[in-house]
Coordinates of C-alpha atoms and ligand atoms in Angstrom, one line a residue:
K1076 CA -22.0 9.7 14.3
T1077 CA -25.6 8.9 15.3
H1078 CA -26.1 12.5 16.1
V1079 CA -25.1 13.4 12.5
Y1080 CA -27.6 10.8 11.2
V1081 CA -30.4 12.2 13.4
K1082 CA -29.8 15.8 12.4
S1083 CA -29.7 14.8 8.7
I1084 CA -33.1 13.0 9.1
E1085 CA -34.6 16.0 10.9
K1086 CA -33.7 18.2 8.0
T1087 CA -35.0 15.7 5.5
L1088 CA -38.4 15.4 7.3
E1089 CA -38.6 19.2 7.5
A1090 CA -38.3 19.3 3.7
G1091 CA -41.2 16.9 3.5
R1092 CA -39.0 14.0 2.4
S1093 CA -38.3 10.5 3.7
A1094 CA -35.2 8.6 4.7
I1095 CA -33.7 5.1 4.6
V1096 CA -31.1 4.0 7.3
L1097 CA -29.0 1.0 6.4
V1098 CA -27.2 -1.0 9.1
P1099 CA -24.7 -3.8 8.2
E1100 CA -26.2 -6.7 10.2
L1101 CA -29.7 -7.9 11.0
A1102 CA -28.5 -8.3 14.6
L1103 CA -27.9 -4.6 14.8
T1104 CA -31.3 -3.5 13.6
P1105 CA -33.2 -3.7 17.0
Q1106 CA -30.6 -1.3 18.5
A1107 CA -30.8 1.1 15.6
V1108 CA -34.6 1.1 15.5
R1109 CA -34.7 1.8 19.2
Q1110 CA -32.4 4.8 18.7
F1111 CA -34.3 6.3 15.9
R1112 CA -37.7 5.7 17.4
A1113 CA -36.5 7.6 20.4
H1114 CA -36.3 10.6 18.1
F1115 CA -38.9 10.0 15.5
G1116 CA -41.4 7.7 17.2
D1117 CA -44.0 6.1 14.9
L1118 CA -42.5 7.4 11.7
V1119 CA -39.9 4.7 11.9
T1120 CA -40.4 1.1 10.6
V1121 CA -38.1 -1.9 10.0
L1122 CA -37.7 -3.7 6.8
H1123 CA -35.4 -6.7 6.3
S1124 CA -35.2 -10.3 5.5
G1125 CA -35.3 -11.4 9.1
L1126 CA -39.0 -10.5 9.5
S1127 CA -41.7 -13.1 8.9
P1128 CA -43.4 -12.7 5.4
G1129 CA -46.5 -11.3 7.1
E1130 CA -44.6 -8.7 9.1
R1131 CA -42.5 -7.8 6.0
Y1132 CA -45.5 -7.4 3.8
D1133 CA -47.3 -5.3 6.3
S1134 CA -44.3 -3.0 6.8
W1135 CA -43.7 -2.8 3.1
R1136 CA -47.4 -2.0 2.3
R1137 CA -47.7 0.7 5.0
T1138 CA -44.4 2.2 3.9
R1139 CA -45.7 2.4 0.4
A1140 CA -49.0 4.0 1.7
G1141 CA -46.9 6.7 3.4
D1142 CA -47.6 5.7 7.0
Y1143 CA -43.8 5.6 7.7
R1144 CA -41.2 8.1 6.6
I1145 CA -38.1 6.4 7.9
V1146 CA -37.1 2.8 7.1
V1147 CA -34.4 1.1 9.1
G1148 CA -32.9 -2.2 7.9
A1149 CA -30.1 -4.3 6.6
R1150 CA -29.1 -4.1 2.9
S1151 CA -32.4 -5.0 1.3
A1152 CA -34.0 -1.9 2.9
V1153 CA -32.3 0.1 0.2
F1154 CA -35.3 -0.9 -2.0
A1155 CA -37.9 0.4 0.5
P1156 CA -40.9 1.8 -1.4
L1157 CA -40.7 5.3 0.1
S1158 CA -42.0 8.3 -1.8
D1159 CA -40.0 11.6 -1.9
L1160 CA -36.9 9.9 -0.8
G1161 CA -34.5 12.6 0.4
L1162 CA -31.8 10.8 2.3
V1163 CA -30.1 7.4 2.5
V1164 CA -27.8 6.8 5.6
I1165 CA -25.3 3.9 5.3
D1166 CA -23.8 3.1 8.7
E1167 CA -20.4 1.4 8.6
E1168 CA -20.3 1.6 4.9
H1169 CA -17.2 -0.5 4.6
E1170 CA -18.9 -3.6 5.9
P1171 CA -18.7 -6.5 3.4
S1172 CA -22.2 -7.6 4.4
Y1173 CA -23.7 -4.8 2.3
K1174 CA -22.8 -6.9 -0.7
Q1175 CA -25.2 -9.7 -1.6
F1176 CA -23.1 -12.3 -3.3
D1177 CA -24.8 -15.6 -2.7
D1178 CA -28.5 -15.4 -3.8
P1179 CA -29.6 -13.4 -6.8
P1180 CA -30.2 -10.5 -7.2
L1181 CA -26.5 -9.8 -6.6
Y1182 CA -25.9 -6.2 -5.6
H1183 CA -23.9 -3.9 -3.4
A1184 CA -26.4 -1.9 -1.2
R1185 CA -23.9 1.0 -1.1
D1186 CA -23.8 1.3 -4.8
V1187 CA -27.5 0.8 -5.2
A1188 CA -28.1 3.6 -2.6
V1189 CA -25.8 6.0 -4.4
V1190 CA -27.5 5.4 -7.7
R1191 CA -31.0 5.5 -6.3
A1192 CA -30.3 8.7 -4.4
R1193 CA -28.9 10.3 -7.5
T1194 CA -31.9 9.6 -9.6
V1195 CA -34.3 11.3 -7.2
N1196 CA -31.9 14.0 -6.1
A1197 CA -31.5 12.7 -2.6
V1198 CA -28.4 12.8 -0.4
T1199 CA -26.4 9.8 0.7
V1200 CA -24.6 9.9 4.0
M1201 CA -22.1 7.2 4.8
G1202 CA -20.4 6.7 8.1
S1203 CA -17.3 4.8 8.9
A1204 CA -14.2 5.0 11.1
T1205 CA -12.4 2.9 8.5
P1206 CA -13.9 3.7 5.0
S1207 CA -13.6 1.2 2.2
L1208 CA -10.8 1.9 -0.3
E1209 CA -13.6 2.5 -2.9
T1210 CA -15.2 5.2 -0.8
Y1211 CA -11.9 6.7 0.2
A1212 CA -10.9 6.9 -3.5
N1213 CA -14.2 8.7 -4.2
T1214 CA -13.5 11.3 -1.6
Q1215 CA -10.0 11.8 -3.2
T1216 CA -11.4 12.5 -6.6
G1217 CA -14.1 14.8 -5.2
K1218 CA -17.0 12.5 -6.2
F1219 CA -17.9 12.2 -2.6
E1220 CA -17.5 14.9 0.0
C1221 CA -15.6 13.9 3.1
C1222 CA -16.5 15.3 6.6
R1223 CA -14.3 14.3 9.5
L1224 CA -15.5 13.8 13.1
T1225 CA -12.3 14.2 15.0
E1226 CA -13.5 13.7 18.5
R1227 CA -14.5 10.4 20.1
V1228 CA -17.8 10.2 22.1
D1229 CA -17.2 11.9 25.5
R1230 CA -13.7 12.8 24.4
R1231 CA -12.3 9.5 25.6
P1232 CA -8.8 8.8 24.3
L1233 CA -8.2 5.9 21.9
P1234 CA -7.0 2.8 23.7
G1235 CA -3.4 1.9 23.6
V1236 CA -2.6 -0.9 21.2
R1237 CA 0.2 -3.2 21.9
I1238 CA 1.6 -5.6 19.3
V1239 CA 3.0 -8.9 20.6
D1240 CA 5.6 -10.5 18.3
M1241 CA 4.8 -14.2 18.3
R1242 CA 8.1 -15.0 16.7
E1243 CA 9.8 -13.6 19.9
E1244 CA 7.5 -15.8 22.0
R1245 CA 8.6 -18.9 20.2
R1246 CA 12.3 -17.8 20.4
L1247 CA 11.7 -17.7 24.2
G1248 CA 10.3 -21.2 24.1
R1249 CA 6.7 -20.3 24.6
F1250 CA 4.3 -22.2 22.4
S1251 CA 0.9 -21.3 23.9
I1252 CA -1.9 -19.7 21.9
F1253 CA -1.7 -17.0 24.5
S1254 CA 1.5 -15.0 24.7
A1255 CA 2.9 -14.1 28.1
P1256 CA 1.8 -10.4 27.9
L1257 CA -1.7 -11.4 26.9
A1258 CA -2.0 -14.1 29.6
D1259 CA -0.7 -11.7 32.2
R1260 CA -3.3 -9.1 31.3
I1261 CA -6.1 -11.6 31.2
K1262 CA -5.2 -12.7 34.7
D1263 CA -5.0 -9.1 35.9
R1264 CA -8.5 -8.3 34.5
L1265 CA -10.0 -11.4 36.0
E1266 CA -8.6 -10.4 39.4
R1267 CA -10.0 -6.9 39.0
K1268 CA -13.4 -8.2 38.0
E1269 CA -13.2 -6.4 34.7
Q1270 CA -14.2 -7.9 31.4
I1271 CA -12.3 -9.2 28.4
I1272 CA -13.0 -9.6 24.7
L1273 CA -10.9 -12.1 22.8
F1274 CA -11.2 -11.9 19.1
L1275 CA -10.4 -14.7 16.6
N1276 CA -10.9 -14.4 12.9
R1277 CA -12.6 -17.5 11.6
R1278 CA -15.0 -16.4 8.9
G1279 CA -13.9 -17.5 5.5
F1280 CA -11.0 -19.3 7.3
S1281 CA -8.5 -21.0 5.0
P1282 CA -5.2 -22.6 5.9
F1283 CA -2.0 -21.0 4.8
V1284 CA 1.8 -21.6 5.1
Q1285 CA 3.8 -19.2 7.2
C1286 CA 7.3 -18.9 8.6
Y1287 CA 7.5 -18.9 12.4
D1288 CA 10.8 -17.1 12.3
C1289 CA 10.3 -14.2 10.0
G1290 CA 6.5 -14.2 9.6
H1291 CA 6.6 -14.5 5.9
S1292 CA 3.6 -16.1 4.3
V1293 CA 3.5 -17.6 0.8
S1294 CA 1.5 -15.7 -1.8
C1295 CA 0.8 -16.2 -5.5
P1296 CA 3.5 -14.7 -7.7
H1297 CA 0.9 -13.5 -10.2
C1298 CA -2.0 -12.2 -8.0
S1299 CA -0.2 -11.6 -4.7
V1300 CA -3.0 -13.1 -2.6
T1301 CA -2.1 -15.7 -0.1
M1302 CA -2.0 -19.2 -1.4
T1303 CA -4.3 -21.7 0.3
Y1304 CA -2.7 -24.9 1.7
H1305 CA -4.3 -28.2 0.9
A1306 CA -3.1 -30.7 3.5
D1307 CA -4.3 -33.7 1.7
S1308 CA -2.0 -33.1 -1.3
L1309 CA 0.7 -30.9 0.4
F1310 CA 0.1 -28.4 -2.3
M1311 CA -0.6 -24.7 -2.2
R1312 CA -3.0 -23.2 -4.6
C1313 CA -4.0 -19.7 -5.7
H1314 CA -7.8 -19.4 -5.7
Y1315 CA -7.6 -16.5 -8.2
C1316 CA -5.5 -17.9 -11.0
D1317 CA -5.0 -21.6 -10.0
H1318 CA -1.3 -21.3 -9.8
R1319 CA 0.0 -24.3 -7.8
D1320 CA 3.2 -24.9 -5.9
Q1321 CA 4.5 -27.4 -3.5
A1322 CA 4.5 -26.2 0.1
P1323 CA 8.1 -25.1 0.8
E1324 CA 10.3 -26.9 3.4
V1325 CA 12.4 -23.8 4.0
C1326 CA 11.2 -20.2 4.1
P1327 CA 11.8 -18.6 0.7
K1328 CA 12.6 -15.4 2.5
C1329 CA 14.8 -16.2 5.5
R1330 CA 15.7 -19.9 4.7
S1331 CA 14.4 -21.0 8.1
R1332 CA 13.1 -24.5 8.4
S1333 CA 10.4 -23.5 10.9
I1334 CA 7.8 -23.0 8.2
G1335 CA 4.4 -24.7 8.4
Y1336 CA 0.7 -24.8 8.1
R1337 CA -1.1 -22.3 10.3
G1338 CA -4.6 -21.8 11.7
V1339 CA -6.4 -22.0 15.1
G1340 CA -10.1 -22.5 15.7
T1341 CA -12.3 -20.9 18.3
Q1342 CA -12.8 -24.3 20.0
R1343 CA -9.1 -24.8 20.6
V1344 CA -8.8 -21.3 22.0
E1345 CA -11.8 -22.0 24.3
E1346 CA -10.2 -25.2 25.5
E1347 CA -6.9 -23.7 26.3
L1348 CA -8.6 -20.7 27.9
K1349 CA -10.6 -23.0 30.2
E1350 CA -7.4 -24.9 31.1
R1351 CA -5.5 -21.8 32.0
F1352 CA -8.3 -19.8 33.7
P1353 CA -10.6 -22.5 35.1
D1354 CA -12.6 -20.0 37.2
A1355 CA -13.3 -17.6 34.3
R1356 CA -16.9 -17.5 33.0
I1357 CA -16.5 -17.7 29.2
V1358 CA -19.1 -17.1 26.5
R1359 CA -18.5 -17.8 22.8
M1360 CA -20.1 -15.8 20.0
D1361 CA -19.7 -17.3 16.6
M1362 CA -21.8 -18.8 13.8
D1363 CA -22.4 -22.0 15.9
T1364 CA -23.6 -20.2 19.0
T1365 CA -25.7 -17.5 17.3
S1366 CA -27.8 -19.4 14.7
R1367 CA -30.9 -19.3 17.0
K1368 CA -33.0 -16.2 16.8
G1369 CA -32.4 -13.8 19.7
S1370 CA -29.1 -15.5 20.7
H1371 CA -27.2 -12.4 19.9
Q1372 CA -29.2 -10.4 22.3
D1373 CA -28.8 -13.1 25.0
I1374 CA -25.0 -13.1 24.7
F1375 CA -25.1 -9.3 24.6
H1376 CA -27.1 -9.1 27.9
R1377 CA -25.0 -11.7 29.6
V1378 CA -21.9 -9.6 29.0
L1379 CA -23.6 -6.3 29.8
N1380 CA -24.9 -7.7 33.1
R1381 CA -21.5 -9.0 33.9
E1382 CA -22.6 -12.6 34.0
A1383 CA -19.5 -13.4 31.9
D1384 CA -15.9 -12.5 32.3
I1385 CA -14.6 -13.3 28.8
L1386 CA -16.4 -13.0 25.5
L1387 CA -14.7 -15.1 22.9
G1388 CA -15.8 -14.6 19.3
T1389 CA -15.3 -13.9 15.6
Q1390 CA -16.1 -10.7 13.6
M1391 CA -19.4 -10.4 15.3
V1392 CA -17.9 -9.2 18.5
A1393 CA -16.2 -6.3 16.6
K1394 CA -19.5 -4.7 15.6
G1395 CA -21.3 -1.9 17.3
F1396 CA -21.7 -3.3 20.9
D1397 CA -20.9 -1.1 23.8
F1398 CA -19.6 -2.8 27.0
P1399 CA -18.4 -0.2 29.5
N1400 CA -16.7 -2.8 31.7
V1401 CA -14.5 -4.3 29.0
T1402 CA -11.0 -3.0 29.6
L1403 CA -9.0 -5.6 27.6
V1404 CA -9.4 -6.7 24.0
G1405 CA -7.1 -9.4 22.8
V1406 CA -6.7 -10.4 19.1
I1407 CA -5.5 -14.0 19.1
S1408 CA -4.0 -13.8 15.6
A1409 CA -4.0 -10.9 13.2
D1410 CA -2.4 -13.4 10.7
T1411 CA -5.6 -15.4 9.9
S1412 CA -7.3 -12.4 8.4
L1413 CA -4.1 -11.0 6.8
N1414 CA -3.8 -14.3 4.9
L1415 CA -7.3 -14.7 3.6
P1416 CA -7.1 -15.5 -0.1
D1417 CA -8.6 -12.2 -1.1
F1418 CA -7.1 -9.0 -2.4
R1419 CA -9.0 -7.1 0.3
A1420 CA -7.2 -9.1 3.1
S1421 CA -5.1 -6.1 4.2
E1422 CA -8.0 -3.7 4.2
R1423 CA -10.2 -6.1 6.2
T1424 CA -7.4 -6.6 8.7
F1425 CA -6.9 -2.9 9.2
Q1426 CA -10.6 -2.4 9.6
L1427 CA -11.0 -5.3 12.0
L1428 CA -8.1 -4.3 14.2
T1429 CA -9.4 -0.7 14.4
Q1430 CA -12.9 -1.9 15.2
V1431 CA -12.0 -4.4 17.9
A1432 CA -9.8 -1.7 19.4
G1433 CA -12.9 0.5 19.5
R1434 CA -14.7 -2.2 21.6
T1435 CA -12.7 -1.2 24.7
G1436 CA -12.2 2.1 26.5
R1437 CA -15.9 2.8 26.3
G1438 CA -16.3 3.3 30.0
E1439 CA -14.6 5.2 32.8
L1440 CA -12.1 2.5 33.2
G1441 CA -10.2 3.0 30.0
G1442 CA -8.9 0.2 27.9
E1443 CA -6.1 -1.7 26.4
V1444 CA -5.7 -3.8 23.2
I1445 CA -3.2 -6.6 22.6
V1446 CA -2.7 -7.9 19.1
Q1447 CA -0.7 -11.1 18.6
T1448 CA 1.0 -11.7 15.2
Y1449 CA 3.9 -13.2 13.3
A1450 CA 3.7 -10.4 10.8
Q1451 CA 4.6 -7.6 13.1
G1452 CA 5.8 -5.2 10.3
H1453 CA 2.8 -5.6 8.1
H1454 CA 1.4 -2.2 7.1
S1455 CA -2.2 -3.2 8.3
V1456 CA -0.9 -4.0 11.7
V1457 CA 1.5 -1.0 12.0
S1458 CA -1.1 1.5 10.8
A1459 CA -3.9 0.1 13.0
Q1460 CA -1.6 0.3 16.1
A1461 CA -0.8 3.9 15.3
H1462 CA -4.5 4.7 14.5
D1463 CA -2.9 6.1 11.3
Y1464 CA -5.5 6.0 8.5
E1465 CA -3.6 8.2 6.1
S1466 CA -0.6 6.0 5.8
F1467 CA -2.6 2.9 5.5
Y1468 CA -4.7 4.2 2.7
A1469 CA -1.6 5.7 0.9
R1470 CA 0.2 2.3 1.0
E1471 CA -2.9 0.3 0.1
T1472 CA -3.8 2.6 -2.7
N1473 CA -0.3 2.1 -4.2
D1474 CA -0.5 -1.7 -3.9
R1475 CA -3.9 -1.8 -5.5
K1476 CA -2.9 0.5 -8.4
A1477 CA 0.2 -1.6 -9.1
L1478 CA -1.9 -4.8 -9.3
G1479 CA -4.9 -3.3 -11.0
Y1480 CA -7.3 -4.3 -8.2
P1481 CA -10.5 -2.3 -7.4
P1482 CA -11.1 0.6 -7.1
F1483 CA -8.4 1.1 -9.8
G1484 CA -9.7 -1.7 -12.0
R1485 CA -12.9 -3.7 -12.2
M1486 CA -13.1 -7.4 -11.5
V1487 CA -15.9 -9.7 -12.5
G1488 CA -16.2 -13.1 -10.8
I1489 CA -17.8 -15.8 -12.9
L1490 CA -18.9 -18.9 -11.0
F1491 CA -19.6 -22.2 -12.6
Q1492 CA -21.4 -24.9 -10.7
G1493 CA -22.7 -28.3 -11.3
E1494 CA -22.9 -31.8 -10.0
R1495 CA -19.8 -33.3 -11.7
D1496 CA -16.3 -31.8 -11.2
E1497 CA -14.9 -32.7 -14.6
Y1498 CA -17.9 -31.3 -16.5
V1499 CA -17.8 -28.0 -14.5
M1500 CA -14.1 -27.7 -15.0
R1501 CA -14.3 -28.5 -18.7
E1502 CA -17.0 -25.9 -19.3
A1503 CA -15.1 -23.3 -17.3
R1504 CA -12.0 -23.8 -19.3
R1505 CA -13.9 -23.6 -22.5
F1506 CA -15.4 -20.3 -21.4
A1507 CA -12.0 -18.9 -20.3
E1508 CA -10.6 -19.8 -23.7
L1509 CA -13.4 -18.0 -25.5
M1510 CA -12.9 -15.0 -23.3
R1511 CA -9.2 -15.0 -24.0
K1512 CA -9.9 -15.1 -27.7
Y1513 CA -12.6 -12.5 -27.9
G1514 CA -11.9 -10.3 -24.9
A1515 CA -8.3 -9.3 -25.8
E1516 CA -8.4 -6.1 -23.8
L1517 CA -9.4 -8.0 -20.6
S1518 CA -7.0 -9.9 -18.4
I1519 CA -8.4 -13.3 -17.5
L1520 CA -7.5 -15.3 -14.4
G1521 CA -8.2 -18.9 -14.0
P1522 CA -10.4 -20.9 -14.0
A1523 CA -9.6 -21.9 -10.5
P1524 CA -11.6 -23.8 -7.9
P1525 CA -13.4 -21.6 -5.5
V1526 CA -12.3 -21.4 -1.8
I1527 CA -15.2 -23.6 -0.8
A1528 CA -15.2 -26.0 -3.7
R1529 CA -17.9 -28.3 -2.6
V1530 CA -21.4 -27.7 -1.2
R1531 CA -22.9 -30.7 0.7
Ligands
ZN1264 ZN1 11.2 -16.9 7.2
ZN1265 ZN1 -2.6 -16.3 -8.6
ZN1266 ZN1 -9.0 -25.0 -2.5

């Protein structure tokens, strides 16, 4: 993939034009800059919000003056003041981090890139092993052209993915966070002095209700996103349309009584891990352990230098890192990401499982992936296991079409905020009423409280 980017940049420079390279995370920019400087030397600069104002201004000014011809950075680099822009590269185009959704200006860097490129007759090259539904749809309609790279680097085979059915574990009377197959593999790797990545989805975590026997989780009858469980009131709530329901005592699908609130945190996993493997050296990579500048790199080096046996982390561990000695990847629970209250939950899960699987099998030793789940038959899990993109996209496309979700419909989120609940809710309701009255052709959901209802 990097090779394609480098070749495209070479052609662009030959034509006397310039290039922007977007990467999904600030943490990945140093690595990318190093790679591109190796080819293009001083023509490369960095531009992103992680720089100090001085560094940023300097880079911006010299880019504008034409000192640099290649700008590498996270999403805001899409606005780099390059003249004669000929190419925009978007690496891992499916990453949600390309969307700025918190601080204005709100934009999606991928969409901005496509529009900016079109206005100056430049080419956009997007790379991804798991394209977003939006991009995939654009290749189907012929708006984007699709090129497939069918061979892995060094022709290494894709790692084997094994799904562990957690319902079966419970039936056998095993209630640990770690299933017997996963625990066995961890023990085996520790003995062989090979490394392990354990993956737990925590970002945007929200509690949900799931059946331990059949794996069914309760979703909204109107929006089909998973309902969020509110322990204080014992109610479940849809964060799209505000549909509410009492948490069921028997599973609506299989009538089992083993239905309950679900969710595990990184800390609990770490505790149990320490208990069961007291000699293992464990590092954790999540929001709490990486807030300090450079901490990503520290953790990265500790794993690379084999000063740690187990890397335990959230989404961050799924991205871009190459650890040749990692021969086992364990996904603690595919269910947490499957049950995010978001219409993209299935897509994200498929992408995550595929990506984490890509974190192993990078060296001579090969690799193995174990995914624990209660929702064994879910199409995200099944397709990820089979490395079967086509069937995942086919199924997901149908679901989205049926419900009118993007890319087959457009959704606009309108956020109301204020200091007093009643006031915010009243105004939101008033606005919704007006929209219903004057926007007859629109379908309006809510108002509903957001997933994170309170700041501070
Ligand atoms: Zn059930
Ligand atoms: Zn709903
Ligand atoms: Zn809520």
